[in-house]
Short mmCIF file of C-alpha atoms and ligand atoms in Angstrom, two decimals:
data_model
loop_
_atom_site.label_atom_id
_atom_site.label_comp_id
_atom_site.label_asym_id
_atom_site.label_seq_id
_atom_site.Cartn_x
_atom_site.Cartn_y
_atom_site.Cartn_z
CA MET E 16 -39.09 53.90 -48.06
CA SER E 17 -35.40 54.28 -48.58
CA ILE E 18 -33.58 56.97 -46.37
CA LEU E 19 -32.95 58.99 -49.37
CA GLN E 20 -36.70 59.46 -50.01
CA PHE E 21 -37.50 61.29 -46.90
CA LYS E 22 -37.61 65.13 -47.15
CA LYS E 23 -35.22 65.44 -44.12
CA ASN E 24 -33.27 62.79 -42.11
CA ILE E 25 -33.22 64.51 -38.68
CA LEU E 26 -30.88 63.19 -35.98
CA ILE E 27 -32.59 63.70 -32.50
CA THR E 28 -30.05 62.96 -29.79
CA GLY E 29 -31.24 61.90 -26.35
CA GLY E 30 -34.57 60.84 -27.78
CA ALA E 31 -35.09 58.09 -25.17
CA GLY E 32 -35.08 60.63 -22.36
CA PHE E 33 -37.77 62.69 -20.85
CA ILE E 34 -38.04 65.65 -23.18
CA GLY E 35 -36.56 63.78 -26.16
CA SER E 36 -39.10 61.04 -26.11
CA HIS E 37 -41.92 63.56 -26.17
CA LEU E 38 -40.14 65.47 -29.20
CA VAL E 39 -39.54 62.29 -30.95
CA ARG E 40 -43.20 61.21 -30.66
CA LEU E 41 -44.30 64.71 -31.88
CA PHE E 42 -42.06 64.65 -34.95
CA VAL E 43 -42.59 60.97 -35.91
CA THR E 44 -46.45 61.39 -35.87
CA LYS E 45 -46.65 64.88 -37.33
CA TYR E 46 -44.08 64.74 -40.01
CA PRO E 47 -44.30 61.35 -41.87
CA ASP E 48 -42.11 62.90 -44.60
CA TYR E 49 -39.19 63.08 -42.19
CA LYS E 50 -37.05 60.31 -41.03
CA ILE E 51 -36.34 60.57 -37.39
CA ILE E 52 -33.20 58.90 -36.25
CA ASN E 53 -32.87 58.78 -32.43
CA LEU E 54 -29.50 58.50 -31.21
CA ASP E 55 -29.21 57.58 -27.44
CA LYS E 56 -26.69 55.96 -25.19
CA LEU E 57 -29.43 54.75 -22.93
CA THR E 58 -27.84 55.91 -19.75
CA TYR E 59 -29.86 55.44 -16.51
CA ALA E 60 -32.09 58.13 -17.79
CA GLY E 61 -32.90 56.76 -21.37
CA ASN E 62 -35.60 54.29 -21.71
CA LEU E 63 -36.91 52.85 -24.91
CA GLU E 64 -40.23 51.96 -23.10
CA ASN E 65 -40.98 55.69 -23.42
CA LEU E 66 -41.31 55.34 -27.26
CA LYS E 67 -42.96 51.73 -27.51
CA ASP E 68 -46.17 53.35 -29.07
CA ILE E 69 -44.36 54.63 -32.12
CA ASP E 70 -41.22 52.39 -32.47
CA SER E 71 -42.58 50.44 -35.45
CA SER E 72 -43.31 53.57 -37.49
CA ASP E 73 -41.77 53.61 -40.89
CA ASN E 74 -40.16 57.04 -40.33
CA TYR E 75 -38.52 56.10 -37.10
CA GLU E 76 -35.21 54.41 -36.25
CA PHE E 77 -33.32 53.94 -32.95
CA VAL E 78 -29.62 53.90 -32.83
CA LYS E 79 -27.82 53.15 -29.61
CA GLY E 80 -24.52 55.15 -29.45
CA ASP E 81 -22.49 57.71 -27.49
CA ILE E 82 -21.96 61.38 -28.60
CA GLN E 83 -18.56 61.15 -26.79
CA ASP E 84 -17.40 58.79 -29.66
CA LYS E 85 -16.60 60.82 -32.68
CA ASP E 86 -15.71 57.79 -35.01
CA PHE E 87 -19.19 56.38 -34.33
CA LEU E 88 -20.86 59.78 -35.17
CA ALA E 89 -18.92 60.27 -38.47
CA ASP E 90 -20.09 56.77 -39.52
CA LEU E 91 -23.64 57.49 -38.46
CA PHE E 92 -24.04 60.80 -40.28
CA THR E 93 -22.73 59.08 -43.53
CA LYS E 94 -24.79 55.90 -43.18
CA LYS E 95 -28.03 57.80 -42.35
CA ALA E 96 -27.43 60.87 -44.49
CA ILE E 97 -28.23 63.14 -41.74
CA THR E 98 -29.71 66.48 -42.98
CA ASP E 99 -30.45 68.24 -39.66
CA VAL E 100 -29.56 67.78 -35.81
CA ILE E 101 -31.75 68.54 -32.80
CA HIS E 102 -29.50 67.94 -29.92
CA LEU E 103 -30.83 67.01 -26.46
CA ALA E 104 -28.45 64.29 -25.27
CA ALA E 105 -27.00 65.43 -22.06
CA GLU E 106 -26.51 64.64 -18.34
CA SER E 107 -29.28 66.59 -17.15
CA HIS E 108 -29.45 66.36 -13.18
CA VAL E 109 -27.85 69.15 -11.25
CA ASP E 110 -27.34 67.00 -8.04
CA ARG E 111 -25.41 64.41 -10.09
CA SER E 112 -23.37 67.14 -11.61
CA ILE E 113 -22.40 68.34 -8.09
CA SER E 114 -21.19 64.73 -6.88
CA GLY E 115 -19.70 63.70 -10.32
CA PRO E 116 -19.01 66.59 -12.70
CA MET E 117 -16.75 64.69 -15.23
CA GLU E 118 -19.45 62.85 -17.10
CA PHE E 119 -21.25 66.26 -17.60
CA ILE E 120 -18.21 67.74 -19.05
CA LEU E 121 -17.61 64.65 -21.32
CA THR E 122 -21.17 64.30 -22.59
CA ASN E 123 -22.35 67.92 -22.45
CA ILE E 124 -19.33 69.75 -23.70
CA VAL E 125 -17.08 67.20 -25.56
CA GLY E 126 -20.08 65.29 -26.86
CA THR E 127 -21.69 68.54 -28.23
CA ALA E 128 -18.25 69.52 -29.77
CA ASN E 129 -18.18 66.05 -31.31
CA LEU E 130 -21.56 66.50 -32.89
CA LEU E 131 -20.71 70.08 -34.24
CA ASP E 132 -17.48 68.98 -35.73
CA THR E 133 -19.04 65.81 -37.35
CA ALA E 134 -21.89 67.79 -38.75
CA LYS E 135 -19.42 70.39 -40.11
CA GLY E 136 -17.26 67.72 -41.67
CA TYR E 137 -20.40 65.84 -43.32
CA TRP E 138 -22.30 68.86 -44.57
CA THR E 139 -20.09 69.91 -47.43
CA GLU E 140 -22.38 72.87 -47.87
CA LEU E 141 -23.46 74.19 -44.56
CA LYS E 142 -26.26 76.22 -45.95
CA GLY E 143 -29.74 74.33 -45.60
CA HIS E 144 -28.79 72.31 -42.67
CA THR E 145 -30.01 73.15 -39.14
CA PHE E 146 -28.06 72.43 -36.02
CA TYR E 147 -30.26 73.14 -33.09
CA HIS E 148 -29.28 72.96 -29.44
CA ILE E 149 -31.65 72.30 -26.66
CA SER E 150 -30.34 74.37 -23.68
CA THR E 151 -31.58 75.47 -20.32
CA ASP E 152 -32.31 78.72 -18.46
CA GLU E 153 -29.80 77.70 -15.95
CA VAL E 154 -26.98 79.14 -18.01
CA TYR E 155 -28.20 82.67 -17.06
CA GLY E 156 -27.41 82.06 -13.38
CA SER E 157 -29.78 82.98 -10.47
CA LEU E 158 -32.32 85.74 -10.02
CA GLY E 159 -33.48 87.83 -7.01
CA ALA E 160 -36.92 88.56 -6.15
CA GLU E 161 -37.43 90.67 -9.28
CA GLY E 162 -36.88 90.44 -13.09
CA PHE E 163 -36.74 87.76 -15.75
CA PHE E 164 -34.11 86.00 -17.94
CA LEU E 165 -34.18 87.62 -21.36
CA GLU E 166 -32.26 86.25 -24.44
CA THR E 167 -29.71 89.02 -23.89
CA THR E 168 -29.11 88.26 -20.18
CA PRO E 169 -25.36 87.52 -19.63
CA TYR E 170 -24.34 83.93 -18.97
CA ASP E 171 -23.51 83.21 -15.36
CA PRO E 172 -23.72 79.52 -14.78
CA ARG E 173 -23.21 78.28 -11.27
CA SER E 174 -23.29 74.44 -11.23
CA PRO E 175 -21.09 71.92 -13.14
CA TYR E 176 -24.37 71.16 -14.95
CA SER E 177 -25.12 74.76 -15.97
CA ALA E 178 -21.54 75.47 -16.87
CA SER E 179 -21.46 72.39 -19.07
CA LYS E 180 -24.58 73.61 -20.94
CA ALA E 181 -23.18 77.15 -21.06
CA SER E 182 -20.18 75.78 -22.69
CA SER E 183 -22.01 73.84 -25.25
CA ASP E 184 -24.20 76.91 -26.17
CA HIS E 185 -20.97 78.88 -26.68
CA LEU E 186 -19.50 76.23 -28.91
CA VAL E 187 -22.66 76.05 -31.06
CA ARG E 188 -22.48 79.93 -31.48
CA ALA E 189 -18.84 79.65 -32.35
CA TYR E 190 -19.61 77.18 -35.16
CA GLN E 191 -21.81 79.73 -36.62
CA HIS E 192 -19.66 82.67 -36.22
CA THR E 193 -16.53 80.85 -37.47
CA TYR E 194 -17.71 78.50 -40.02
CA GLY E 195 -21.19 79.69 -40.98
CA MET E 196 -23.09 76.68 -39.63
CA GLU E 197 -26.89 77.23 -39.42
CA VAL E 198 -27.49 77.15 -35.74
CA LYS E 199 -30.41 77.68 -33.40
CA ILE E 200 -30.51 77.63 -29.45
CA SER E 201 -33.42 77.46 -27.05
CA ASN E 202 -33.12 77.94 -23.26
CA CYS E 203 -35.97 76.42 -21.34
CA SER E 204 -37.24 76.48 -17.81
CA ASN E 205 -38.22 73.39 -15.62
CA ASN E 206 -40.20 70.81 -17.58
CA TYR E 207 -42.66 68.57 -15.96
CA GLY E 208 -44.98 65.83 -17.36
CA SER E 209 -44.92 61.97 -17.97
CA HIS E 210 -41.81 59.96 -18.30
CA GLN E 211 -39.55 62.07 -16.26
CA PHE E 212 -36.84 60.11 -14.27
CA PRO E 213 -37.97 60.23 -10.61
CA GLU E 214 -34.93 61.88 -9.37
CA LYS E 215 -36.34 65.27 -10.44
CA LEU E 216 -38.47 67.25 -7.98
CA ILE E 217 -42.05 66.42 -9.24
CA PRO E 218 -41.81 62.68 -10.08
CA LEU E 219 -39.53 62.09 -6.97
CA MET E 220 -42.24 63.60 -4.59
CA ILE E 221 -45.12 61.64 -6.35
CA ASN E 222 -43.18 58.24 -6.01
CA ASN E 223 -42.24 59.08 -2.42
CA ILE E 224 -45.77 60.00 -1.43
CA ARG E 225 -47.02 56.83 -3.03
CA ASN E 226 -44.47 54.82 -0.99
CA LYS E 227 -44.91 56.80 2.19
CA LYS E 228 -41.38 57.98 2.17
CA PRO E 229 -40.03 61.31 3.34
CA LEU E 230 -40.37 64.27 0.97
CA PRO E 231 -36.78 65.91 0.99
CA ILE E 232 -37.11 69.75 0.58
CA TYR E 233 -33.59 71.26 0.20
CA GLY E 234 -32.83 74.28 2.50
CA THR E 235 -35.94 76.35 3.33
CA GLY E 236 -37.94 75.34 0.30
CA GLU E 237 -38.20 78.98 -0.75
CA ASN E 238 -36.22 78.53 -4.00
CA ILE E 239 -38.30 79.33 -7.13
CA ARG E 240 -38.55 77.52 -10.41
CA ASP E 241 -40.77 78.38 -13.57
CA TRP E 242 -42.58 75.16 -14.54
CA LEU E 243 -43.52 74.27 -18.23
CA TRP E 244 -45.62 71.24 -19.58
CA VAL E 245 -43.15 68.99 -21.40
CA GLU E 246 -45.40 68.75 -24.50
CA ASP E 247 -45.52 72.50 -24.66
CA HIS E 248 -41.75 72.48 -24.78
CA ALA E 249 -41.81 69.95 -27.59
CA ARG E 250 -44.23 72.20 -29.54
CA ALA E 251 -41.90 75.13 -28.96
CA ILE E 252 -39.04 73.13 -30.49
CA ASP E 253 -41.08 72.33 -33.36
CA VAL E 254 -42.01 75.97 -34.05
CA ILE E 255 -38.39 77.10 -33.51
CA PHE E 256 -36.91 74.32 -35.77
CA HIS E 257 -39.31 75.28 -38.63
CA LYS E 258 -39.88 79.04 -38.13
CA GLY E 259 -37.02 80.34 -35.93
CA GLU E 260 -34.36 82.64 -37.35
CA ILE E 261 -30.94 81.11 -38.02
CA GLY E 262 -28.42 82.20 -35.34
CA GLU E 263 -31.16 83.19 -32.94
CA THR E 264 -31.68 82.14 -29.28
CA TYR E 265 -35.30 81.76 -27.99
CA ASN E 266 -36.16 81.58 -24.25
CA ILE E 267 -39.10 79.11 -23.41
CA GLY E 268 -40.97 79.26 -20.09
CA GLY E 269 -44.32 78.80 -18.57
CA TRP E 270 -44.82 82.19 -16.86
CA ASN E 271 -45.48 79.91 -13.86
CA GLU E 272 -43.32 80.47 -10.80
CA TRP E 273 -43.56 78.38 -7.74
CA THR E 274 -41.55 78.14 -4.49
CA ASN E 275 -40.55 74.43 -4.05
CA ILE E 276 -42.40 74.18 -0.82
CA ALA E 277 -45.72 75.64 -2.20
CA LEU E 278 -45.34 73.31 -5.14
CA VAL E 279 -44.80 70.20 -2.95
CA LYS E 280 -47.84 71.17 -0.68
CA HIS E 281 -50.04 71.54 -3.71
CA LEU E 282 -48.94 68.14 -4.90
CA CYS E 283 -49.48 66.57 -1.63
CA SER E 284 -53.18 67.80 -1.66
CA ILE E 285 -53.65 66.45 -5.15
CA MET E 286 -52.17 63.06 -3.93
CA ASP E 287 -54.41 63.09 -0.80
CA LYS E 288 -57.33 63.34 -3.19
CA LYS E 289 -56.10 60.73 -5.68
CA LEU E 290 -55.12 58.19 -3.04
CA GLU E 291 -58.28 58.87 -1.00
CA LEU E 292 -56.20 59.95 2.10
CA PRO E 293 -57.41 62.56 4.68
CA GLN E 294 -56.30 65.97 3.50
CA GLY E 295 -52.99 66.93 5.09
CA GLU E 296 -51.66 63.27 5.36
CA SER E 297 -49.16 63.38 2.51
CA ALA E 298 -47.84 66.83 3.69
CA GLU E 299 -46.76 65.21 6.97
CA LEU E 300 -43.97 63.48 4.91
CA ILE E 301 -42.34 66.81 4.22
CA THR E 302 -38.74 66.82 5.50
CA PHE E 303 -36.29 69.75 5.30
CA VAL E 304 -32.88 68.46 4.38
CA LYS E 305 -29.42 70.00 3.91
CA ASP E 306 -29.50 72.54 1.00
CA ARG E 307 -28.14 71.74 -2.38
CA ALA E 308 -24.62 73.25 -2.69
CA GLY E 309 -24.67 76.51 -4.61
CA HIS E 310 -28.55 76.24 -4.91
CA ASP E 311 -29.77 78.82 -7.43
CA GLN E 312 -32.42 80.91 -5.72
CA ARG E 313 -34.81 81.83 -8.60
CA TYR E 314 -35.31 81.04 -12.26
CA ALA E 315 -37.93 82.99 -14.26
CA ILE E 316 -38.13 83.21 -18.00
CA ASP E 317 -39.45 86.08 -20.11
CA ALA E 318 -40.97 84.15 -23.01
CA THR E 319 -42.10 87.27 -24.94
CA LYS E 320 -39.88 86.88 -27.80
CA ILE E 321 -41.02 83.44 -28.86
CA LYS E 322 -44.67 84.39 -28.46
CA LYS E 323 -44.35 87.64 -30.44
CA GLU E 324 -42.04 86.21 -33.24
CA LEU E 325 -43.21 82.75 -33.47
CA GLY E 326 -46.74 82.82 -31.97
CA TRP E 327 -45.95 80.07 -29.39
CA GLU E 328 -47.21 80.17 -25.90
CA PRO E 329 -47.97 77.49 -23.28
CA SER E 330 -51.10 75.56 -23.92
CA ILE E 331 -52.22 74.26 -20.48
CA GLN E 332 -52.65 75.53 -16.97
CA PHE E 333 -50.27 74.26 -14.37
CA GLU E 334 -53.05 72.81 -12.12
CA GLU E 335 -54.27 70.72 -15.01
CA GLY E 336 -50.88 69.57 -16.19
CA LEU E 337 -49.92 68.55 -12.60
CA GLU E 338 -52.95 66.49 -12.13
CA LYS E 339 -52.36 64.88 -15.45
CA THR E 340 -48.80 64.06 -14.47
CA VAL E 341 -49.93 62.62 -11.05
CA ASP E 342 -52.41 60.52 -12.91
CA TRP E 343 -49.75 59.16 -15.28
CA TYR E 344 -47.34 58.18 -12.47
CA LEU E 345 -50.05 56.43 -10.47
CA ASN E 346 -51.17 54.55 -13.73
CA ASN E 347 -47.56 53.60 -14.58
CA GLU E 348 -46.13 52.15 -11.56
CA ASP E 349 -44.33 49.37 -13.57
CA TRP E 350 -42.48 52.13 -15.47
CA VAL E 351 -41.41 53.77 -12.33
CA ASN E 352 -40.46 50.52 -10.55
CA ALA E 353 -38.33 49.33 -13.52
CA ILE E 354 -36.59 52.64 -13.90
CA THR E 355 -35.83 53.10 -10.36
CA SER E 356 -34.37 49.58 -9.86
CA GLY E 357 -30.94 50.41 -11.30
CA ASP E 358 -28.26 52.52 -10.06
CA TYR E 359 -30.75 55.14 -8.81
CA GLN E 360 -31.50 53.34 -5.65
CA GLN E 361 -27.93 53.57 -4.44
CA TYR E 362 -27.57 57.17 -5.58
CA TYR E 363 -30.79 58.06 -3.70
CA LYS E 364 -29.57 56.47 -0.57
CA LYS E 365 -26.27 58.08 -0.66
CA HIS E 366 -27.87 61.56 -1.53
CA TYR E 367 -30.77 61.44 0.91
CA SER E 368 -28.75 60.25 3.87
CA SER E 369 -26.14 62.95 3.57
P1 LIG M 409 -32.97 63.13 -19.62
O1 LIG M 409 -31.85 63.07 -18.45
O2 LIG M 409 -34.30 62.74 -19.32
O3 LIG M 409 -32.49 62.42 -20.89
C1 LIG M 409 -31.16 62.67 -21.48
C2 LIG M 409 -31.02 61.47 -22.55
O4 LIG M 409 -29.75 61.68 -22.98
C3 LIG M 409 -31.05 60.16 -21.95
O5 LIG M 409 -32.03 59.39 -22.78
C4 LIG M 409 -29.68 59.59 -22.07
O6 LIG M 409 -29.63 58.24 -22.25
C5 LIG M 409 -29.21 60.38 -23.29
N1 LIG M 409 -27.70 60.54 -23.03
C6 LIG M 409 -26.97 60.94 -22.01
N2 LIG M 409 -25.65 60.85 -22.36
C7 LIG M 409 -25.56 60.59 -23.68
C8 LIG M 409 -24.48 60.41 -24.58
N3 LIG M 409 -23.15 60.41 -24.17
N4 LIG M 409 -24.66 59.98 -25.79
C9 LIG M 409 -25.88 59.76 -26.24
N5 LIG M 409 -27.12 59.89 -25.49
C10 LIG M 409 -26.89 60.29 -24.02
O7 LIG M 409 -32.96 64.71 -19.77
P2 LIG M 409 -34.13 65.75 -20.13
O8 LIG M 409 -34.74 66.23 -18.91
O9 LIG M 409 -35.04 65.03 -21.13
O10 LIG M 409 -33.40 66.86 -20.92
C11 LIG M 409 -33.08 66.79 -22.30
C12 LIG M 409 -32.34 68.08 -22.71
O11 LIG M 409 -33.00 69.25 -22.45
C13 LIG M 409 -30.98 68.21 -21.93
O12 LIG M 409 -30.05 68.70 -22.89
C14 LIG M 409 -31.24 69.25 -20.90
O13 LIG M 409 -30.04 69.94 -20.59
C15 LIG M 409 -32.25 70.09 -21.54
N6 LIG M 409 -33.35 70.71 -20.66
C16 LIG M 409 -33.87 70.04 -19.65
C17 LIG M 409 -34.96 70.74 -18.97
C18 LIG M 409 -35.76 70.01 -17.93
O14 LIG M 409 -36.47 70.58 -17.16
N7 LIG M 409 -35.71 68.59 -17.85
C19 LIG M 409 -35.14 72.11 -19.19
C20 LIG M 409 -34.39 72.73 -20.04
C21 LIG M 409 -33.43 72.10 -20.91
O1 LIG M 410 -34.31 75.17 -15.26
C1 LIG M 410 -34.12 73.98 -16.11
C2 LIG M 410 -33.47 72.77 -15.39
O2 LIG M 410 -34.53 72.32 -14.55
C3 LIG M 410 -32.91 71.83 -16.50
O3 LIG M 410 -31.94 72.40 -17.13
C4 LIG M 410 -32.49 70.63 -15.68
O4 LIG M 410 -31.99 69.55 -16.59
C5 LIG M 410 -33.52 70.09 -14.66
O5 LIG M 410 -33.06 68.95 -14.02
C6 LIG M 410 -34.04 71.09 -13.86
O6 LIG M 410 -33.09 71.50 -12.84
P1 LIG M 410 -33.47 71.76 -11.39
O7 LIG M 410 -32.29 71.65 -10.64
O8 LIG M 410 -34.22 73.04 -11.26
O9 LIG M 410 -34.56 70.59 -11.05
P2 LIG M 410 -34.74 69.54 -9.88
O10 LIG M 410 -36.13 68.86 -10.24
O11 LIG M 410 -33.53 68.73 -9.61
O12 LIG M 410 -35.19 70.48 -8.68
C7 LIG M 410 -36.10 71.57 -8.62
C8 LIG M 410 -36.04 72.36 -7.40
O13 LIG M 410 -36.34 71.46 -6.41
C9 LIG M 410 -34.63 72.78 -7.06
O14 LIG M 410 -34.73 74.08 -6.50
C10 LIG M 410 -34.07 71.83 -6.13
C11 LIG M 410 -35.27 71.34 -5.40
N1 LIG M 410 -35.34 69.94 -4.98
C12 LIG M 410 -34.98 69.02 -5.79
C13 LIG M 410 -35.02 67.66 -5.43
C14 LIG M 410 -34.59 66.61 -6.37
C15 LIG M 410 -35.70 69.64 -3.51
O15 LIG M 410 -35.96 70.54 -2.84
N2 LIG M 410 -35.54 68.37 -3.18
C16 LIG M 410 -35.31 67.31 -3.98
O16 LIG M 410 -35.36 66.17 -3.60
#
């Protein structure tokens, strides 16, 4: 089928990463009449292994490229006749943004601006094309013990990562208000599931328990995150892309708050069971380390709007999802070993020894 015969030619950026690969798989399998063009730079976080089950599909194409390169983007939009964008490509790890913010500014802010401006230049008539930015709850800042982030909560980003995502959200809205681009934004809480790079809390802890390494808990471990199954995030993106109102923001979350220490202890007990260790053995690896600079205390999403207006809600319980996640990592040691053999080792040593 030629590219012009598809109903839409959707550019998904960052499709080789954690959330992007789940989203690409969902769209490629669910929508055979859409062509999915996955644009990814393949940084340390991008891995085509994540998509090997669907990469020979007729409606899928991978393009290696950098959203920091505007000429490349202009050429890509023309060659692939891009009709819509779902933008996930980003530097995504808060700790890396603290040790090296510039790449976050270049990819997350300049890269998003490049995409917006390329789309505006290519879509001669802006009506009928969607530019959808996948953002984070971290733009809202940090909560105390009470309350939730609403779509109307003022932005108050604290880390270079969250400030870069907030900037890109503002740029997306500016392209709607100024030029009439048909944009959507969603701000999601912490995702977990298969194929997440093992620098993030859950896969890092699983991998370290497997290798009998210390489990570094920042500060007191009382910081709170709201965890969502990654495939539920992909389903929410699908619903927003198809049914969400143009110009609207939707918060996506799991109604599932855990302190880091309670979560890691729970993970330890699942790992003891899976590895047939005496209960309590994995938890002995827990090590309290220096806190993350500017560590946000609590994130919690009020996901009422997306439920009421679009009928989306999380599909699986955390306990079930966490066990599935553990099983996936234990059954995919090769994936973990391959992905951690690059620059990550150096990063981990430097970070953990500080
Ligand atoms: P990830 O780090 O796993 O993947 C990011 C992908 O972007 C990688 O494949 C990487 O190669 C690609 N990429 C990075 N720089 C690029 C560039 N300059 N050009 C092209 N591709 C580039 O991230 P993730 O956790 O899957 O997050 C995806 C998106 O969702 C991000 O925008 C992130 O801010 C957002 N988000 C993540 C979470 C979460 O819990 N992980 C929650 C809410 C929102
Ligand atoms: O809230 C959404 C955000 O969630 C996304 O926008 C980010 O892309 C994603 O990385 C995630 O950010 P966090 O900083 O919350 O995730 P991380 O897994 O890095 O950390 C989760 C919590 O665990 C946080 O409070 C810091 C703590 N932590 C993390 C690591 C890696 C530790 O205590 N020890 C660790 O080794």
